[in-house]
CSV table of C-alpha atoms in Angstrom, one decimal:
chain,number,residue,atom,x,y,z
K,1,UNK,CA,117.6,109.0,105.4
K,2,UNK,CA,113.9,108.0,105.5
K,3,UNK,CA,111.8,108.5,108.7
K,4,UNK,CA,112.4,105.5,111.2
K,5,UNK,CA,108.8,103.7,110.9
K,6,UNK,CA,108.0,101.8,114.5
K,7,UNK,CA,105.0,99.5,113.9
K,8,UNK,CA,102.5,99.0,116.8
K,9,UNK,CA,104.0,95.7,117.3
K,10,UNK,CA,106.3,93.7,116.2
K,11,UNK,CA,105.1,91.9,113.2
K,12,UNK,CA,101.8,94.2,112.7
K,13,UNK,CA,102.7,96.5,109.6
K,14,UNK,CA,100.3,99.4,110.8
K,15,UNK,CA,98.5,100.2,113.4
K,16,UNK,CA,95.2,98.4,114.0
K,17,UNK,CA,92.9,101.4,113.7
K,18,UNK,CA,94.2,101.6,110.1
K,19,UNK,CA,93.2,98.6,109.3
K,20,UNK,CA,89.9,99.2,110.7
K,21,UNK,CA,89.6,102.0,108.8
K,22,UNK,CA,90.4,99.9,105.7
K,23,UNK,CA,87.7,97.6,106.2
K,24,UNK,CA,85.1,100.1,107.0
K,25,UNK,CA,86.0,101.9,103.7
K,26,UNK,CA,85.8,98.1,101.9
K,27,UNK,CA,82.4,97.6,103.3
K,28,UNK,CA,81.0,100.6,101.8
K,29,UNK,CA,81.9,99.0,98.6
K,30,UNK,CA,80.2,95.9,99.4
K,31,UNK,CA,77.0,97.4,100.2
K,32,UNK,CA,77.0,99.3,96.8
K,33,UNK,CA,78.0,96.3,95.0
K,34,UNK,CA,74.5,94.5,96.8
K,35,UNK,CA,77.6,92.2,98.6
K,36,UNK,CA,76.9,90.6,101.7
K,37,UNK,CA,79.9,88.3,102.6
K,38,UNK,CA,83.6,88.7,101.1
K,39,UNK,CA,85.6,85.8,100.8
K,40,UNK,CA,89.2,87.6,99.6
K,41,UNK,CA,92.1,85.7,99.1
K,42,UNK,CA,94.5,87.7,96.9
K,43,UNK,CA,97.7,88.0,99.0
K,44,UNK,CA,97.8,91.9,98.7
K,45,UNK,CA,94.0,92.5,99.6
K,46,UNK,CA,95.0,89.9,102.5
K,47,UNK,CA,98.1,91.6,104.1
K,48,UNK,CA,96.1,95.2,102.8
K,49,UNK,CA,93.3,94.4,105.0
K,50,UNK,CA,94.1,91.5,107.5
K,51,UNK,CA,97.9,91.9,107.7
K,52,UNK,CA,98.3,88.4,107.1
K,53,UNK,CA,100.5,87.2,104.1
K,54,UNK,CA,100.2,83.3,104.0
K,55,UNK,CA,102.3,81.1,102.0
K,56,UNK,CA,100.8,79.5,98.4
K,57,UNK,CA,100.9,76.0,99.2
K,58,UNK,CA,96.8,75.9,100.3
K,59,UNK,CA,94.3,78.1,99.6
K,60,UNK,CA,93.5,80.3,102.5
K,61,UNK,CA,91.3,83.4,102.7
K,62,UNK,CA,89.3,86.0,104.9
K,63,UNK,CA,85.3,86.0,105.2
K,64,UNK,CA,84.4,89.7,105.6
K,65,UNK,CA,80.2,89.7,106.6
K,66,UNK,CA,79.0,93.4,105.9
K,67,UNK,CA,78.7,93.4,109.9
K,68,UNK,CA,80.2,91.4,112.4
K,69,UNK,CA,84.6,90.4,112.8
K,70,UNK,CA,86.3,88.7,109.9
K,71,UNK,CA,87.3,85.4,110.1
K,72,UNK,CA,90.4,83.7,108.7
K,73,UNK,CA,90.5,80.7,107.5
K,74,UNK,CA,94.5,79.7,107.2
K,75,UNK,CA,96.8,76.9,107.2
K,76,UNK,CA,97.5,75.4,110.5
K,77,UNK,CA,101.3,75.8,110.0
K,78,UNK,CA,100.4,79.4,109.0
K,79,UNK,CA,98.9,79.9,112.5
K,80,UNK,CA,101.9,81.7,114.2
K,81,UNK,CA,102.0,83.7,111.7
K,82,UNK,CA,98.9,84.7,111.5
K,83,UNK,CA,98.9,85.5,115.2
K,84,UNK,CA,102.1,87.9,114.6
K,85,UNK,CA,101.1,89.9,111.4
K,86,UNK,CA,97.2,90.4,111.4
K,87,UNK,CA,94.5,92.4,113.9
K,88,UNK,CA,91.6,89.9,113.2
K,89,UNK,CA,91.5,87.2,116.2
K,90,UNK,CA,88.7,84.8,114.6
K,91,UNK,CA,90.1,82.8,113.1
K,92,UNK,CA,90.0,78.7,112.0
K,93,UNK,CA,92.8,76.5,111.5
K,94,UNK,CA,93.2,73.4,109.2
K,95,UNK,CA,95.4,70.7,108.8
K,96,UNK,CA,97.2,69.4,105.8
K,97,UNK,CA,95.1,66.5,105.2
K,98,UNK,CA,92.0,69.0,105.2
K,99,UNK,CA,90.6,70.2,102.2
K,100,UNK,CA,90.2,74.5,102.6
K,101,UNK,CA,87.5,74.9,99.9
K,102,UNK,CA,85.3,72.4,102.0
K,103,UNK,CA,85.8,73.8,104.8
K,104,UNK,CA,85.0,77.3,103.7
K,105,UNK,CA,82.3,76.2,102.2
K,106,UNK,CA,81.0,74.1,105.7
K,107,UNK,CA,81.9,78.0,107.5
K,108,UNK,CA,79.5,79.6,105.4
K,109,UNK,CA,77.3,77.1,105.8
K,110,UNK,CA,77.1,76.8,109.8
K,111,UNK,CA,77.4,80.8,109.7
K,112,UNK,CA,74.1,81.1,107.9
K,113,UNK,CA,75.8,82.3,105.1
K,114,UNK,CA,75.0,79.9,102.6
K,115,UNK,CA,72.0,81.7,101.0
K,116,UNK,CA,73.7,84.9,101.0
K,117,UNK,CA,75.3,87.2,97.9
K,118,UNK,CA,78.6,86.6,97.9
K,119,UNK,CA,81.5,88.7,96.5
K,120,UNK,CA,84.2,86.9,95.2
K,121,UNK,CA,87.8,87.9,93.5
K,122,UNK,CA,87.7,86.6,90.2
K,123,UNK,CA,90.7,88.4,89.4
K,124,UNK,CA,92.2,86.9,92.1
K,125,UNK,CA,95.3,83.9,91.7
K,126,UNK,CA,94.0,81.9,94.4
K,127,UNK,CA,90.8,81.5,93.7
K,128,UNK,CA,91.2,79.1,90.3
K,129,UNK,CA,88.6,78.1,88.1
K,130,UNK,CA,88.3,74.7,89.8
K,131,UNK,CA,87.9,76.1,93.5
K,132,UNK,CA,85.4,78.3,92.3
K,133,UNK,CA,83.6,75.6,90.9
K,134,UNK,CA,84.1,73.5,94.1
K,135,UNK,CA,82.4,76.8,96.3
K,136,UNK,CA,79.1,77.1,94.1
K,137,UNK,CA,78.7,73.3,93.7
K,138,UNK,CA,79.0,73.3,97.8
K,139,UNK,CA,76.8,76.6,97.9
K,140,UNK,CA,73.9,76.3,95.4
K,141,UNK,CA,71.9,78.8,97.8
K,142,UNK,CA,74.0,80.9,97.6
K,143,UNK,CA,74.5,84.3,94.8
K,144,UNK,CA,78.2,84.6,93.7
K,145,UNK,CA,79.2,88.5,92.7
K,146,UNK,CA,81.9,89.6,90.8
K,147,UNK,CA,84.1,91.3,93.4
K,148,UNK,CA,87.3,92.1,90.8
K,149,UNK,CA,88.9,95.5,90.9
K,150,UNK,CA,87.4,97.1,93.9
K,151,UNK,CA,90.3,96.3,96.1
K,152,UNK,CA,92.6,97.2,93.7
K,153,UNK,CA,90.7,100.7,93.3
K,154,UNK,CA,90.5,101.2,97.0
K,155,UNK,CA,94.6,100.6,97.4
K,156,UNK,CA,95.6,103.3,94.7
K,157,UNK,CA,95.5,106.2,97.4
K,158,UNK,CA,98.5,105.7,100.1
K,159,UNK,CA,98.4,106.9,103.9
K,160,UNK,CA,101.2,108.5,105.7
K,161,UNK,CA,102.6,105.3,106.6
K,162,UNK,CA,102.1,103.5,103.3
K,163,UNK,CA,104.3,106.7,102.1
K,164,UNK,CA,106.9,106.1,105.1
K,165,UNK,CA,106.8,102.6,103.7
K,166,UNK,CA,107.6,103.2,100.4
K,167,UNK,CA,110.9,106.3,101.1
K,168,UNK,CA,112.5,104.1,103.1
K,169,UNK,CA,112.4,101.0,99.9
K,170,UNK,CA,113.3,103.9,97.7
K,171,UNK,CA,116.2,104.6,100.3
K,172,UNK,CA,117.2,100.8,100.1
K,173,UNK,CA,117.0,101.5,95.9
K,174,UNK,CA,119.1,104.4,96.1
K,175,UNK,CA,121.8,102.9,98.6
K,176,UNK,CA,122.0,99.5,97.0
K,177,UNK,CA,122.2,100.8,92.9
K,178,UNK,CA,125.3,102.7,94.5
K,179,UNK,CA,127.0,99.7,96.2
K,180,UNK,CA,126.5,98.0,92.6
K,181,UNK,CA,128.4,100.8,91.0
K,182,UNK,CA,131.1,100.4,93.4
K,183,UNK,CA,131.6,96.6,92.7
K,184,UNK,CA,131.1,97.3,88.4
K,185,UNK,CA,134.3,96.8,86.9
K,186,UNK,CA,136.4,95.1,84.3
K,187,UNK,CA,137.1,90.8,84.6
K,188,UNK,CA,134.5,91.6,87.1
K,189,UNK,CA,131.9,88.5,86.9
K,190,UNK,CA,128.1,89.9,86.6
K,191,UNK,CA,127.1,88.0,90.1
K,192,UNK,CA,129.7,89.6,92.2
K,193,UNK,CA,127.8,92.9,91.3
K,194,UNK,CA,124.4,91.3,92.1
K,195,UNK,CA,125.8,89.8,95.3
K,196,UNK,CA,126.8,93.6,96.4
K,197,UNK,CA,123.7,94.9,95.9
K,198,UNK,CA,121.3,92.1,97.5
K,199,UNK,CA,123.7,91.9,100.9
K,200,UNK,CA,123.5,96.1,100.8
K,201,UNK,CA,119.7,96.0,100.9
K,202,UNK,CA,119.7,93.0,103.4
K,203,UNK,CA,121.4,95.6,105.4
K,204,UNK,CA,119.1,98.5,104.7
K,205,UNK,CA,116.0,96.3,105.6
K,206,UNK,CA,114.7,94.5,102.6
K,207,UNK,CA,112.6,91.9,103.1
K,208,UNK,CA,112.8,90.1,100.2
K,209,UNK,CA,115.4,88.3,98.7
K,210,UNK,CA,114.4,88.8,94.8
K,211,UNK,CA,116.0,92.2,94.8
K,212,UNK,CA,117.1,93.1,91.5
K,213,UNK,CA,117.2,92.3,88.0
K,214,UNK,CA,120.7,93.3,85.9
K,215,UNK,CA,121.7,92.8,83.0
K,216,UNK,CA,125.3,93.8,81.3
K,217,UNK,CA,127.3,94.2,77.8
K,218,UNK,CA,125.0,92.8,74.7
K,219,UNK,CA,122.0,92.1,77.3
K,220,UNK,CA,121.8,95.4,79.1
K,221,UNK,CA,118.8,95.8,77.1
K,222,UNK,CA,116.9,93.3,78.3
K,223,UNK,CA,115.0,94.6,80.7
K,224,UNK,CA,113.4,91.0,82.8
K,225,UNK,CA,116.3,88.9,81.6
K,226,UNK,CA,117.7,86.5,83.8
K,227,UNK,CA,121.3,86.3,85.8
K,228,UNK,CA,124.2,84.9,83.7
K,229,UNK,CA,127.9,84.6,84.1
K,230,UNK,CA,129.6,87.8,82.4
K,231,UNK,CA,132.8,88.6,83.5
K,232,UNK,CA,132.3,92.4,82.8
K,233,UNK,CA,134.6,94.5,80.1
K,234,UNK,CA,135.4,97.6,79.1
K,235,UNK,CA,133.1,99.7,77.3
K,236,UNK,CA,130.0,97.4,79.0
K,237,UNK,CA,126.8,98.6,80.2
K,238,UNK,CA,125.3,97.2,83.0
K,239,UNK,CA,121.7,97.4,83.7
K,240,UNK,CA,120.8,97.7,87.4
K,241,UNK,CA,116.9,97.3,88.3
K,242,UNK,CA,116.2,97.8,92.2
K,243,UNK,CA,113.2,96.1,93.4
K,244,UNK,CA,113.4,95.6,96.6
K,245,UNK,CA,110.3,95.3,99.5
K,246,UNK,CA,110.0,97.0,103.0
K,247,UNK,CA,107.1,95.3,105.1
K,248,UNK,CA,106.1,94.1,101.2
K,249,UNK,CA,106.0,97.8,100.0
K,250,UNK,CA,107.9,98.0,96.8
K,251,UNK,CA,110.3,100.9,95.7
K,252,UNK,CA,111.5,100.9,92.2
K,253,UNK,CA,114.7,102.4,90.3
K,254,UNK,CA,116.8,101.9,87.1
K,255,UNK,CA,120.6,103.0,86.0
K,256,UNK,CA,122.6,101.9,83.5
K,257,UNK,CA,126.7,101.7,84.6
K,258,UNK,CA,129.2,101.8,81.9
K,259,UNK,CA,132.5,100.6,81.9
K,260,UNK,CA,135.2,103.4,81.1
K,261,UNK,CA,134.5,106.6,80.0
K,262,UNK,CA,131.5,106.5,77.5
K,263,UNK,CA,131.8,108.5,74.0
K,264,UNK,CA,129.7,111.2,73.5
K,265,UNK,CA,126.9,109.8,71.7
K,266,UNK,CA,126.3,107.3,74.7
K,267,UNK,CA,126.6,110.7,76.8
K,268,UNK,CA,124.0,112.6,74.7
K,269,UNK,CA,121.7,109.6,74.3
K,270,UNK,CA,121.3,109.5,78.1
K,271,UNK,CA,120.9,112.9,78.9
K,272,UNK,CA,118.1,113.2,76.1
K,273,UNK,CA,116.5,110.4,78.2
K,274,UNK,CA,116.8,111.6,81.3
K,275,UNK,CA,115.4,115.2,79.7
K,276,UNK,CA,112.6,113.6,78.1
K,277,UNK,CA,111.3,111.7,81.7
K,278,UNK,CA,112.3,115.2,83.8
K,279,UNK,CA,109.5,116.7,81.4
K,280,UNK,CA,107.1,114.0,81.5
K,281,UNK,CA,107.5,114.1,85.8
K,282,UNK,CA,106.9,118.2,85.6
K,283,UNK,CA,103.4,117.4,84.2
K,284,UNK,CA,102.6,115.1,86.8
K,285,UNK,CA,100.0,116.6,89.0
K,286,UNK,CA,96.5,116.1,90.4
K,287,UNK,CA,94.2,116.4,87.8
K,288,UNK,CA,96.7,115.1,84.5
K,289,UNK,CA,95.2,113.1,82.5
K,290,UNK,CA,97.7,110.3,82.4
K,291,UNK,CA,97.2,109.6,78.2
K,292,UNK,CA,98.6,112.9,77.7
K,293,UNK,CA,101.2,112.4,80.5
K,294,UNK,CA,102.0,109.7,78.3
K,295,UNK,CA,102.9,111.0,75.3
K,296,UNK,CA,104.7,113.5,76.5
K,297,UNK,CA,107.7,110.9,76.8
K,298,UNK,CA,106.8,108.9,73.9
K,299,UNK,CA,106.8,111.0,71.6
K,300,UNK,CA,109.7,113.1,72.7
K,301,UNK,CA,112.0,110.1,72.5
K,302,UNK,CA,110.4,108.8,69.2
K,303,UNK,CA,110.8,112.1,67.5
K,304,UNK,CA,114.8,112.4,68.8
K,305,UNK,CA,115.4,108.8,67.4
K,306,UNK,CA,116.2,107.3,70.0
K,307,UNK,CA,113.8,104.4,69.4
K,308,UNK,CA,112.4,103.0,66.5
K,309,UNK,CA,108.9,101.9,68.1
K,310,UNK,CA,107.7,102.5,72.1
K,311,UNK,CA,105.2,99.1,72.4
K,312,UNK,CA,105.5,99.2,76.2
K,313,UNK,CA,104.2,101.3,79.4
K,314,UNK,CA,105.8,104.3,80.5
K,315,UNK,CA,104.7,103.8,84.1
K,316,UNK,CA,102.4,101.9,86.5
K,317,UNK,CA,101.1,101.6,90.2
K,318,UNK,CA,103.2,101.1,92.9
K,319,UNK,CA,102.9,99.6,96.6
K,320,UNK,CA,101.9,96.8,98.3
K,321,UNK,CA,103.0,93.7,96.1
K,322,UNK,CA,102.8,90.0,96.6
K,323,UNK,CA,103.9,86.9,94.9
K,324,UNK,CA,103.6,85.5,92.0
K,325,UNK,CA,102.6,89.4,90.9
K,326,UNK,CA,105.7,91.3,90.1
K,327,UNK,CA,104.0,94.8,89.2
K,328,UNK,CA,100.9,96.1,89.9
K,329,UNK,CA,99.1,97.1,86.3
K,330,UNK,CA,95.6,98.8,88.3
K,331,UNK,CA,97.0,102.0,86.4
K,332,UNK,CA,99.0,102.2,83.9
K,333,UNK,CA,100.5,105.2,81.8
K,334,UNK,CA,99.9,104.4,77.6
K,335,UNK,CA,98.4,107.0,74.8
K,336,UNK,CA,95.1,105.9,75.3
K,337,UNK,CA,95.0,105.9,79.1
K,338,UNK,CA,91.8,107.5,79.7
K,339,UNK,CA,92.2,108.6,83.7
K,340,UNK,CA,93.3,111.2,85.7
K,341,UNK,CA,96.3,111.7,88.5
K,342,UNK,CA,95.6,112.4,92.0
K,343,UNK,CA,97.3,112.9,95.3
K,344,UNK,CA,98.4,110.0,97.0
K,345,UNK,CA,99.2,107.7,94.3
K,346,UNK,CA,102.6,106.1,93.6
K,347,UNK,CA,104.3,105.1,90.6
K,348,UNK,CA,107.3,103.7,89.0
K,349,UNK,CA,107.9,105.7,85.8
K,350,UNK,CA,111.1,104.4,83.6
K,351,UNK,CA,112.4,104.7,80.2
K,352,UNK,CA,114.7,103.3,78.3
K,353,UNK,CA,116.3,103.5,75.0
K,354,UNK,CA,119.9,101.4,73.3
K,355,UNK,CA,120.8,99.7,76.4
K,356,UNK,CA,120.4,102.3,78.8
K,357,UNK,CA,117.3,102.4,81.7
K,358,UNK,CA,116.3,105.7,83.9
K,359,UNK,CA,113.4,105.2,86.0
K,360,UNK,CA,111.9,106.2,89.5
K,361,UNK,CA,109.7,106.0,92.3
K,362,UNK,CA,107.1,108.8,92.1
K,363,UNK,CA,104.5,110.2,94.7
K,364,UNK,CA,102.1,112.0,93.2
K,365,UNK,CA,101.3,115.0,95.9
K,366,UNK,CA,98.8,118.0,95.8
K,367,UNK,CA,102.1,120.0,94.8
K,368,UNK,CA,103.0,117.4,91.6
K,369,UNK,CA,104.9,114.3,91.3
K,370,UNK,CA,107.7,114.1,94.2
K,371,UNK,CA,110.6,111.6,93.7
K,372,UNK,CA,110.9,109.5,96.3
K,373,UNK,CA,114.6,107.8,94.8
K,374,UNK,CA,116.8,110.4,95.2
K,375,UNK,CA,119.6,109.0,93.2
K,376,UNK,CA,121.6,111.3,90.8
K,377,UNK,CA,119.9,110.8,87.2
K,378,UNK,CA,122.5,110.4,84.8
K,379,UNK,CA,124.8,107.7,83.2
K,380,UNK,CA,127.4,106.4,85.9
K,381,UNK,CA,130.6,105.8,85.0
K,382,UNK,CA,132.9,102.9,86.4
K,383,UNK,CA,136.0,103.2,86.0
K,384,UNK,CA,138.0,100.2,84.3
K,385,UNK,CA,139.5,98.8,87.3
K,386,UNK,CA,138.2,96.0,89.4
K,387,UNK,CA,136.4,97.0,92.8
């Protein structure tokens, strides 16, 4: 089991000195990048910074000056909320009928703002093409920066609670694949299997409700594919993706479940893939450079024909992820990734080949690349009666 995590309170995620800490570190960034305010409004740099997670229906942001306390602009019926989750106390509230970018902008403005450099997130999903628009037309004092990719930068490297975060979602992963093995069996209909696994991580503590994505039989190998209505037969595989959140820290983990005992080509087609990734994690350490990381899978399961062609990733960031993004892409592993592993980041590394998936949550650490799912890595087998 995962160490208990007890936030300071009882919708704060961490502690408020660590967000502090955060912010101090962002500002840095803003005084190199000649940044005097920060208007962010990506959910993950909100709840990363702020604590606050708001809902999509408005657009509401942070102000961070280079000096002074952040202020939040957020959605009346967000206010609670916001009261519960984030450190910052300066905040304003609107109403429905209130238009946010004008009011942002009138903030600035009454805050002596308005002629100032401002950073914004053009990465960002909130801040569309049209509200950025609306801001300079409001603001024609003012200098708008490019912002993009510092936040994302500054969230690759995890603290001790981000890690406690993210073993206790891999714990959920682990515990809830296994309670979807349980339930796998034949004239079993796909959904009873999903319904297993979401109300076992309900249990463990998700905190989402979009927990998994399985697939079984002809679709196993459709990785992002969509729910149906199998009833489940012998000699099926079923696809089980886990990713669930834990105070909107994501774990992730992969299995493929076969109905009845498999023959032994299935058997030595999984272990080869399961082989092939165990190699790939032993050269994960501090310093790797992830292209060769890379191909060290690639081309191990290309040259044993277990593929015809490997298009996609072998890997990519994990953590703190909000909607609508599913994954974090700020690093990803492919033969021409040209950076370099160090401690403190987190992936998810998975592979895959004819309809079967292994993958895993991996800290990188100054000893090399630490599993944080703990889940036996090989083929499970489910044996032809119904659960």
């Amino acid at each position: 089991m995962p160490t208990e995590v007890s936030p300071g309170t009882a919708g704060r995620a961490f502690p408020v000195e660590e967000y502090q800490s955060r912010v101090a570190m962002l500002r840095t960034t803003m005084q190199l990048q000649g940044v005097e305010l920060l208007i962010i409004d990506q959910f993950e740099h909100l709840a990363y910074f702020t604590g606050h997670i708001p809902t999509a229906a408005m657009y509401q942001c942070c102000l961070l000056p280079l000096q002074g306390e952040p202020l939040m602009v957020v959605r009346n019926l967000d206010g609670p909320m916001l009261e519960e989750m984030s450190w910052v106390r300066s905040s304003v509230l609107f109403s429905d009928s209130d238009d946010p970018l004008a009011l942002v902008a009138q903030i600035i403005g009454q805050r002596g703002w308005h002629r100032s450099a401002i950073g914004v997130e053009t990465d960002s999903h909130f801040l569309l093409a049209r509200r950025l628009h609306q801001l300079k037309s409001a603001l024609p004092e003012a200098r708008f920066l490019d912002f993009s990719g510092h936040m994302w930068e500054q969230r690759l490297y995890k603290s001790p609670r981000e890690i406690d975060y993210l073993r206790h979602c891999s714990h959920i992963c682990d515990s809830a694949t296994l309670a979807g093995v349980r339930a796998v069996g034949i004239s079993v209909n796909e959904r009873h299997v999903a319904a297993e696994i979401t109300r076992c991580a309900l249990e463990e503590g998700a905190d989402n409700t979009r927990l998994l994505l399985m697939q079984s039989g002809p679709r196993s190998s459709t990785l992002h594919g969509g729910l149906g209505q199998r009833i489940l037969q012998r000699g099926d595989i079923v696809h089980i993706e886990m990713v669930p959140h834990y105070r909107g820290y994501t774990a992730r983990s992969m299995r493929p479940v076969i109905i009845g005992e498999p023959d032994a080509a299935t058997l030595t087609v999984a272990q080869q893939l399961v082989a092939c990734q165990d190699a790939q994690f032993a050269a994960m350490r501090p310093g790797a450079h992830a292209g060769e990381v890379d191909r060290l899978l690639r081309d191990a399961v290309l040259k044993l024909g277990l593929r015809e062609t490997y298009t996609n990733i072998s890997g990519y960031t994990l953590g703190l992820v909000c909607i609508p993004r599913t994954s974090d892409f700020t690093r990803v592993f492919l033969p021409d990734s040209d950076w370099y592993l160090k401690a403190g980041m987190v992936f998810h590394m998975y592979v895959w080949a004819q309809g079967m998936a292994f993958s895993e949550t991996v800290l990188i650490t100054d000893r090399g690349a630490e599993r944080l799912t703990q889940l036996e890595r090989h083929l499970f087998i489910a044996s032809g009666e119904s659960a």
